[in-house]
């Protein structure tokens, strides 16, 4: 047990000010940021006082449906609440991050989907003896992950490191806000949900790495891959993993999306489809960019916003064999 009295660090102005800067990053032209910053000092002091006195209460979430093309329910916190999320994660992340395995790649400093992609390429070469022999991949997805996270289990995992009751109370408030059924689920869209996801699935990581002793394992949020030269071994592990998820975390593998695939046939992971000697972008990733180009052509999207989107997409797309595709998109923008 450790970290018995660190609640005051969360509402410290030395923490709230960097949290505010992080929350506003890239969003300074948004109306909700402009409104908050009409009285930045007063708003930060009010938040400081509410957190200190434990009178802070999150505002109701704004929910909208996102289709890209998969339909997802996104719940958006107010700017003020997002600032609190950043303040909380700034204090808790250094405590928990050192307990996470190296190949847990999502929402961690210095990591991300391209880091996961590099690890996948490295493991692919190792398990196939530098592409000289066929191997297999268990490509798995956890069914309705964010909707099914059990609050009691999550709080129990957090309490292993944090026994400050005031922090636990604050986390409870964040979890309860917007829950669709009692004691279950986290809103997709909150920074805290992404952070708590890593704490929750760290249990799975340890089970796979230390109990099953799977050597080539990578997880990105609720998607994970295990590479092995034995299909039979992966089939055994798949059953054991599903059983562990059900018993320990009240989750289960998605039956349609969790399959054992020949590595040479291409593996869809972290936005790319990786084949033996080349890599392609996911179709939906291409479609999203083309939709933005068409919105620009129709006068629905300003040129500066399109170019900003294209710059990020182009840097990302370069990780695939996409030269002709990128050239085609540029031509469409300027035609």
Short mmCIF file of C-alpha atoms in Angstrom, two decimals:
data_model
loop_
_atom_site.label_atom_id
_atom_site.label_comp_id
_atom_site.label_asym_id
_atom_site.label_seq_id
_atom_site.Cartn_x
_atom_site.Cartn_y
_atom_site.Cartn_z
CA UNK A 1 0.00 0.00 0.00
CA UNK A 2 1.20 3.52 -0.75
CA UNK A 3 0.11 7.06 -1.62
CA UNK A 4 -2.08 7.57 1.43
CA UNK A 5 -2.43 11.37 1.35
CA UNK A 6 -1.98 12.89 -2.10
CA UNK A 7 -5.44 14.37 -2.71
CA UNK A 8 -4.13 17.89 -2.05
CA UNK A 9 -1.74 17.50 -5.00
CA UNK A 10 -4.73 17.20 -7.36
CA UNK A 11 -6.33 20.54 -6.45
CA UNK A 12 -3.01 22.36 -6.00
CA UNK A 13 -2.79 25.37 -8.34
CA UNK A 14 0.61 23.98 -9.38
CA UNK A 15 -1.35 21.05 -10.83
CA UNK A 16 -4.57 22.77 -11.94
CA UNK A 17 -2.76 25.33 -14.13
CA UNK A 18 -0.82 22.73 -16.22
CA UNK A 19 -4.04 20.64 -16.36
CA UNK A 20 -5.93 23.67 -17.75
CA UNK A 21 -3.19 24.22 -20.37
CA UNK A 22 -3.35 20.57 -21.38
CA UNK A 23 -7.16 20.57 -21.60
CA UNK A 24 -7.19 23.69 -23.81
CA UNK A 25 -4.41 22.48 -26.12
CA UNK A 26 -5.62 22.62 -29.74
CA UNK A 27 -9.04 23.90 -28.65
CA UNK A 28 -8.42 27.60 -27.96
CA UNK A 29 -10.97 28.70 -30.58
CA UNK A 30 -13.75 26.56 -29.12
CA UNK A 31 -16.56 28.57 -27.52
CA UNK A 32 -16.45 26.61 -24.25
CA UNK A 33 -12.73 27.41 -23.85
CA UNK A 34 -13.26 31.09 -24.68
CA UNK A 35 -16.08 31.29 -22.10
CA UNK A 36 -13.95 29.60 -19.41
CA UNK A 37 -11.03 31.92 -20.14
CA UNK A 38 -13.06 35.09 -19.79
CA UNK A 39 -12.44 34.54 -16.07
CA UNK A 40 -9.64 31.97 -16.02
CA UNK A 41 -8.26 32.86 -12.61
CA UNK A 42 -11.68 32.94 -10.91
CA UNK A 43 -12.72 29.66 -12.55
CA UNK A 44 -9.51 27.89 -11.51
CA UNK A 45 -9.80 29.21 -7.95
CA UNK A 46 -13.44 28.07 -7.77
CA UNK A 47 -12.46 24.61 -8.97
CA UNK A 48 -9.59 24.57 -6.46
CA UNK A 49 -12.01 25.46 -3.65
CA UNK A 50 -14.65 22.88 -4.68
CA UNK A 51 -12.07 20.09 -4.92
CA UNK A 52 -10.48 21.09 -1.60
CA UNK A 53 -13.88 21.14 0.17
CA UNK A 54 -15.06 18.02 -1.71
CA UNK A 55 -18.13 19.88 -3.02
CA UNK A 56 -17.09 19.38 -6.65
CA UNK A 57 -19.70 17.66 -8.80
CA UNK A 58 -19.33 16.89 -12.54
CA UNK A 59 -21.84 18.43 -14.93
CA UNK A 60 -24.08 16.12 -17.00
CA UNK A 61 -22.36 14.65 -20.05
CA UNK A 62 -23.31 15.68 -23.58
CA UNK A 63 -23.84 12.57 -25.70
CA UNK A 64 -23.69 12.28 -29.47
CA UNK A 65 -23.41 9.50 -32.03
CA UNK A 66 -20.26 9.29 -34.16
CA UNK A 67 -20.22 7.29 -37.39
CA UNK A 68 -16.75 6.81 -38.88
CA UNK A 69 -18.13 4.39 -40.25
CA UNK A 70 -18.55 2.32 -37.07
CA UNK A 71 -21.36 3.77 -34.93
CA UNK A 72 -20.14 4.82 -31.50
CA UNK A 73 -21.78 6.67 -28.63
CA UNK A 74 -19.43 9.43 -27.45
CA UNK A 75 -20.06 11.17 -24.13
CA UNK A 76 -18.43 14.56 -23.79
CA UNK A 77 -17.63 16.19 -20.46
CA UNK A 78 -17.74 19.95 -19.93
CA UNK A 79 -14.41 21.77 -20.30
CA UNK A 80 -14.32 22.34 -16.55
CA UNK A 81 -14.68 18.61 -15.89
CA UNK A 82 -12.07 17.74 -18.51
CA UNK A 83 -9.68 20.01 -16.65
CA UNK A 84 -10.34 17.94 -13.49
CA UNK A 85 -9.70 14.73 -15.47
CA UNK A 86 -6.32 16.08 -16.58
CA UNK A 87 -5.52 17.15 -13.00
CA UNK A 88 -6.35 13.67 -11.68
CA UNK A 89 -4.43 11.79 -14.38
CA UNK A 90 -1.37 14.07 -13.99
CA UNK A 91 -1.02 12.85 -10.39
CA UNK A 92 -2.04 9.21 -10.80
CA UNK A 93 -0.36 8.36 -14.11
CA UNK A 94 3.26 8.34 -12.82
CA UNK A 95 2.17 6.00 -10.00
CA UNK A 96 0.48 3.45 -12.26
CA UNK A 97 2.43 3.74 -15.51
CA UNK A 98 5.53 2.06 -14.05
CA UNK A 99 3.40 -1.03 -13.31
CA UNK A 100 2.21 -1.38 -16.94
CA UNK A 101 3.92 -3.80 -19.32
CA UNK A 102 6.12 -2.40 -22.09
CA UNK A 103 3.75 -3.51 -24.86
CA UNK A 104 0.65 -1.81 -23.50
CA UNK A 105 0.69 0.90 -26.13
CA UNK A 106 -2.39 3.13 -25.92
CA UNK A 107 -2.65 6.48 -24.14
CA UNK A 108 0.87 6.40 -22.72
CA UNK A 109 3.64 8.97 -23.00
CA UNK A 110 6.05 8.08 -25.81
CA UNK A 111 3.82 5.31 -27.13
CA UNK A 112 0.72 5.07 -29.35
CA UNK A 113 -0.47 3.27 -32.48
CA UNK A 114 2.76 3.73 -34.45
CA UNK A 115 4.75 2.36 -31.52
CA UNK A 116 2.38 -0.65 -31.49
CA UNK A 117 2.85 -1.05 -35.25
CA UNK A 118 6.66 -1.10 -34.89
CA UNK A 119 6.41 -3.72 -32.14
CA UNK A 120 4.12 -5.81 -34.34
CA UNK A 121 6.62 -5.69 -37.23
CA UNK A 122 9.46 -6.67 -34.89
CA UNK A 123 7.50 -9.60 -33.43
CA UNK A 124 6.36 -10.70 -36.88
CA UNK A 125 9.98 -11.02 -38.03
CA UNK A 126 11.01 -12.82 -34.86
CA UNK A 127 8.20 -15.39 -34.82
CA UNK A 128 8.62 -16.16 -38.55
CA UNK A 129 12.42 -16.35 -38.40
CA UNK A 130 12.70 -13.19 -40.52
CA UNK A 131 9.72 -14.13 -42.75
CA UNK A 132 11.15 -17.57 -43.58
CA UNK A 133 8.36 -19.64 -42.00
CA UNK A 134 4.61 -19.27 -41.58
CA UNK A 135 3.19 -18.30 -38.20
CA UNK A 136 -0.16 -17.29 -36.72
CA UNK A 137 -1.79 -14.37 -34.96
CA UNK A 138 -4.57 -14.36 -32.39
CA UNK A 139 -6.27 -11.07 -33.25
CA UNK A 140 -8.67 -10.36 -30.40
CA UNK A 141 -11.20 -7.75 -29.39
CA UNK A 142 -13.02 -7.40 -26.05
CA UNK A 143 -16.79 -7.23 -26.45
CA UNK A 144 -18.40 -3.88 -25.50
CA UNK A 145 -15.37 -3.06 -23.39
CA UNK A 146 -16.08 0.49 -22.21
CA UNK A 147 -19.76 -0.29 -21.56
CA UNK A 148 -18.92 -3.32 -19.41
CA UNK A 149 -16.08 -2.14 -17.13
CA UNK A 150 -17.08 -3.05 -13.57
CA UNK A 151 -16.66 -0.11 -11.18
CA UNK A 152 -16.17 -2.27 -8.08
CA UNK A 153 -13.35 -4.23 -9.74
CA UNK A 154 -11.76 -1.04 -11.10
CA UNK A 155 -11.85 0.71 -7.71
CA UNK A 156 -10.36 -2.41 -6.12
CA UNK A 157 -7.45 -2.30 -8.58
CA UNK A 158 -6.90 1.43 -7.95
CA UNK A 159 -6.93 0.87 -4.18
CA UNK A 160 -3.89 -1.38 -4.50
CA UNK A 161 -1.89 1.80 -5.07
CA UNK A 162 -4.15 4.60 -3.82
CA UNK A 163 -5.70 4.45 -0.35
CA UNK A 164 -6.53 8.15 -0.09
CA UNK A 165 -10.32 8.04 0.41
CA UNK A 166 -10.78 11.52 -1.05
CA UNK A 167 -9.23 10.44 -4.36
CA UNK A 168 -11.41 7.32 -4.43
CA UNK A 169 -14.47 9.52 -3.80
CA UNK A 170 -13.50 11.80 -6.72
CA UNK A 171 -13.02 8.79 -9.02
CA UNK A 172 -16.45 7.49 -7.94
CA UNK A 173 -18.04 10.81 -8.95
CA UNK A 174 -16.39 10.65 -12.38
CA UNK A 175 -17.41 7.01 -12.95
CA UNK A 176 -21.01 7.47 -11.83
CA UNK A 177 -21.53 10.54 -14.04
CA UNK A 178 -23.33 9.39 -17.19
CA UNK A 179 -23.39 5.66 -16.40
CA UNK A 180 -26.11 3.81 -18.32
CA UNK A 181 -26.50 1.08 -15.69
CA UNK A 182 -25.46 1.07 -12.07
CA UNK A 183 -21.87 0.15 -11.28
CA UNK A 184 -20.90 -0.59 -14.89
CA UNK A 185 -19.38 1.28 -17.82
CA UNK A 186 -17.20 4.29 -18.60
CA UNK A 187 -18.00 7.09 -21.07
CA UNK A 188 -16.13 6.79 -24.35
CA UNK A 189 -14.41 10.15 -24.73
CA UNK A 190 -13.14 10.90 -21.23
CA UNK A 191 -9.39 11.07 -20.63
CA UNK A 192 -9.99 9.26 -17.35
CA UNK A 193 -11.74 6.40 -19.18
CA UNK A 194 -8.65 5.88 -21.34
CA UNK A 195 -6.39 5.93 -18.29
CA UNK A 196 -8.64 3.62 -16.24
CA UNK A 197 -8.78 1.26 -19.24
CA UNK A 198 -5.05 0.62 -18.87
CA UNK A 199 -5.37 -0.01 -15.12
CA UNK A 200 -8.24 -2.44 -15.69
CA UNK A 201 -6.64 -4.38 -18.54
CA UNK A 202 -3.24 -4.43 -16.86
CA UNK A 203 -4.66 -7.52 -15.14
CA UNK A 204 -5.10 -9.16 -18.55
CA UNK A 205 -1.58 -8.08 -19.59
CA UNK A 206 -0.05 -9.75 -16.55
CA UNK A 207 -2.10 -12.91 -17.07
CA UNK A 208 -0.99 -13.24 -20.70
CA UNK A 209 2.65 -12.32 -20.10
CA UNK A 210 3.33 -14.03 -16.77
CA UNK A 211 0.75 -16.83 -16.46
CA UNK A 212 0.49 -17.90 -20.10
CA UNK A 213 4.05 -16.71 -20.84
CA UNK A 214 3.09 -15.43 -24.28
CA UNK A 215 6.25 -13.88 -25.70
CA UNK A 216 4.82 -11.83 -28.58
CA UNK A 217 1.86 -9.92 -27.13
CA UNK A 218 0.76 -6.32 -27.83
CA UNK A 219 -2.33 -4.50 -26.56
CA UNK A 220 -3.85 -1.25 -27.78
CA UNK A 221 -6.88 -0.34 -25.60
CA UNK A 222 -9.24 -3.34 -25.99
CA UNK A 223 -7.60 -4.75 -29.15
CA UNK A 224 -4.70 -7.13 -28.74
CA UNK A 225 -2.58 -9.55 -30.75
CA UNK A 226 -0.52 -12.60 -29.81
CA UNK A 227 1.89 -14.05 -32.38
CA UNK A 228 3.00 -17.68 -32.26
CA UNK A 229 4.19 -20.41 -34.63
CA UNK A 230 1.62 -22.87 -33.24
CA UNK A 231 -2.06 -22.43 -34.11
CA UNK A 232 -2.96 -25.05 -31.50
CA UNK A 233 -1.21 -23.08 -28.76
CA UNK A 234 -3.11 -19.92 -29.71
CA UNK A 235 -6.40 -21.83 -29.65
CA UNK A 236 -5.66 -23.03 -26.09
CA UNK A 237 -4.67 -19.51 -25.01
CA UNK A 238 -7.80 -18.00 -26.56
CA UNK A 239 -10.00 -20.24 -24.39
CA UNK A 240 -7.95 -19.48 -21.27
CA UNK A 241 -8.02 -15.73 -21.93
CA UNK A 242 -11.78 -15.71 -22.41
CA UNK A 243 -12.21 -17.63 -19.16
CA UNK A 244 -9.91 -15.22 -17.31
CA UNK A 245 -11.80 -12.19 -18.65
CA UNK A 246 -15.16 -13.62 -17.58
CA UNK A 247 -14.05 -14.69 -14.09
CA UNK A 248 -11.66 -11.89 -13.15
CA UNK A 249 -12.88 -8.80 -15.06
CA UNK A 250 -16.52 -9.58 -15.97
CA UNK A 251 -15.68 -9.21 -19.66
CA UNK A 252 -15.51 -11.54 -22.66
CA UNK A 253 -13.89 -11.80 -26.07
CA UNK A 254 -15.91 -10.70 -29.08
CA UNK A 255 -16.60 -14.02 -30.81
CA UNK A 256 -16.78 -12.57 -34.36
CA UNK A 257 -13.76 -10.29 -33.98
CA UNK A 258 -11.42 -12.67 -32.13
CA UNK A 259 -9.79 -15.05 -34.59
CA UNK A 260 -6.57 -16.95 -35.29
CA UNK A 261 -5.19 -15.89 -38.67
CA UNK A 262 -2.21 -16.81 -40.85
CA UNK A 263 0.24 -13.91 -40.51
CA UNK A 264 0.88 -13.92 -44.26
CA UNK A 265 -2.81 -13.22 -44.97
CA UNK A 266 -2.63 -9.80 -43.34
CA UNK A 267 -3.49 -8.63 -39.84
CA UNK A 268 -5.77 -5.66 -39.20
CA UNK A 269 -4.26 -3.83 -36.21
CA UNK A 270 -3.95 -0.18 -35.05
CA UNK A 271 -5.31 1.30 -38.27
CA UNK A 272 -3.27 -0.74 -40.75
CA UNK A 273 -3.52 -4.10 -42.47
CA UNK A 274 -0.06 -5.62 -42.28
CA UNK A 275 0.84 -8.29 -44.85
CA UNK A 276 4.09 -10.20 -45.32
CA UNK A 277 6.00 -7.56 -47.30
CA UNK A 278 3.75 -4.53 -47.38
CA UNK A 279 1.17 -2.58 -45.37
CA UNK A 280 -2.14 -0.94 -46.30
CA UNK A 281 -4.29 1.68 -44.62
CA UNK A 282 -7.71 0.61 -43.37
CA UNK A 283 -10.45 1.47 -45.85
CA UNK A 284 -12.36 3.51 -43.29
CA UNK A 285 -9.26 5.61 -42.64
CA UNK A 286 -9.03 6.43 -46.37
CA UNK A 287 -12.77 7.10 -46.55
CA UNK A 288 -12.66 9.60 -43.67
CA UNK A 289 -10.01 11.66 -45.48
CA UNK A 290 -11.88 11.53 -48.80
CA UNK A 291 -15.09 12.67 -47.07
CA UNK A 292 -13.25 15.73 -45.72
CA UNK A 293 -11.92 16.52 -49.20
CA UNK A 294 -15.46 16.37 -50.60
CA UNK A 295 -16.72 18.61 -47.77
CA UNK A 296 -14.04 21.13 -48.75
CA UNK A 297 -14.98 20.89 -52.44
CA UNK A 298 -18.63 21.54 -51.52
CA UNK A 299 -17.66 24.59 -49.46
CA UNK A 300 -18.60 22.94 -46.16
CA UNK A 301 -15.05 22.81 -44.75
CA UNK A 302 -12.53 25.70 -44.71
CA UNK A 303 -9.29 25.09 -46.59
CA UNK A 304 -7.09 25.60 -43.50
CA UNK A 305 -9.02 22.90 -41.61
CA UNK A 306 -8.75 20.50 -44.53
CA UNK A 307 -5.01 21.10 -44.88
CA UNK A 308 -4.49 20.61 -41.14
CA UNK A 309 -6.38 17.29 -41.33
CA UNK A 310 -4.49 16.25 -44.45
CA UNK A 311 -1.12 17.03 -42.86
CA UNK A 312 -1.85 14.68 -39.95
CA UNK A 313 -3.38 12.02 -42.19
CA UNK A 314 -0.47 12.20 -44.65
CA UNK A 315 2.13 11.70 -41.89
CA UNK A 316 0.11 8.72 -40.65
CA UNK A 317 -0.48 7.28 -44.14
CA UNK A 318 3.26 7.30 -44.87
CA UNK A 319 3.56 4.29 -42.57
CA UNK A 320 1.67 2.28 -45.19
CA UNK A 321 2.52 1.58 -48.83
CA UNK A 322 0.41 4.53 -49.87
CA UNK A 323 2.43 6.74 -52.27
CA UNK A 324 -0.11 6.53 -55.12
CA UNK A 325 -3.03 6.98 -52.74
CA UNK A 326 -1.54 10.11 -51.16
CA UNK A 327 -0.77 11.53 -54.59
CA UNK A 328 -4.38 10.88 -55.64
CA UNK A 329 -5.73 12.72 -52.57
CA UNK A 330 -3.47 15.73 -53.21
CA UNK A 331 -4.62 15.84 -56.82
CA UNK A 332 -8.26 15.76 -55.70
CA UNK A 333 -7.70 18.64 -53.25
CA UNK A 334 -6.19 20.92 -55.88
CA UNK A 335 -8.20 19.84 -58.94
#
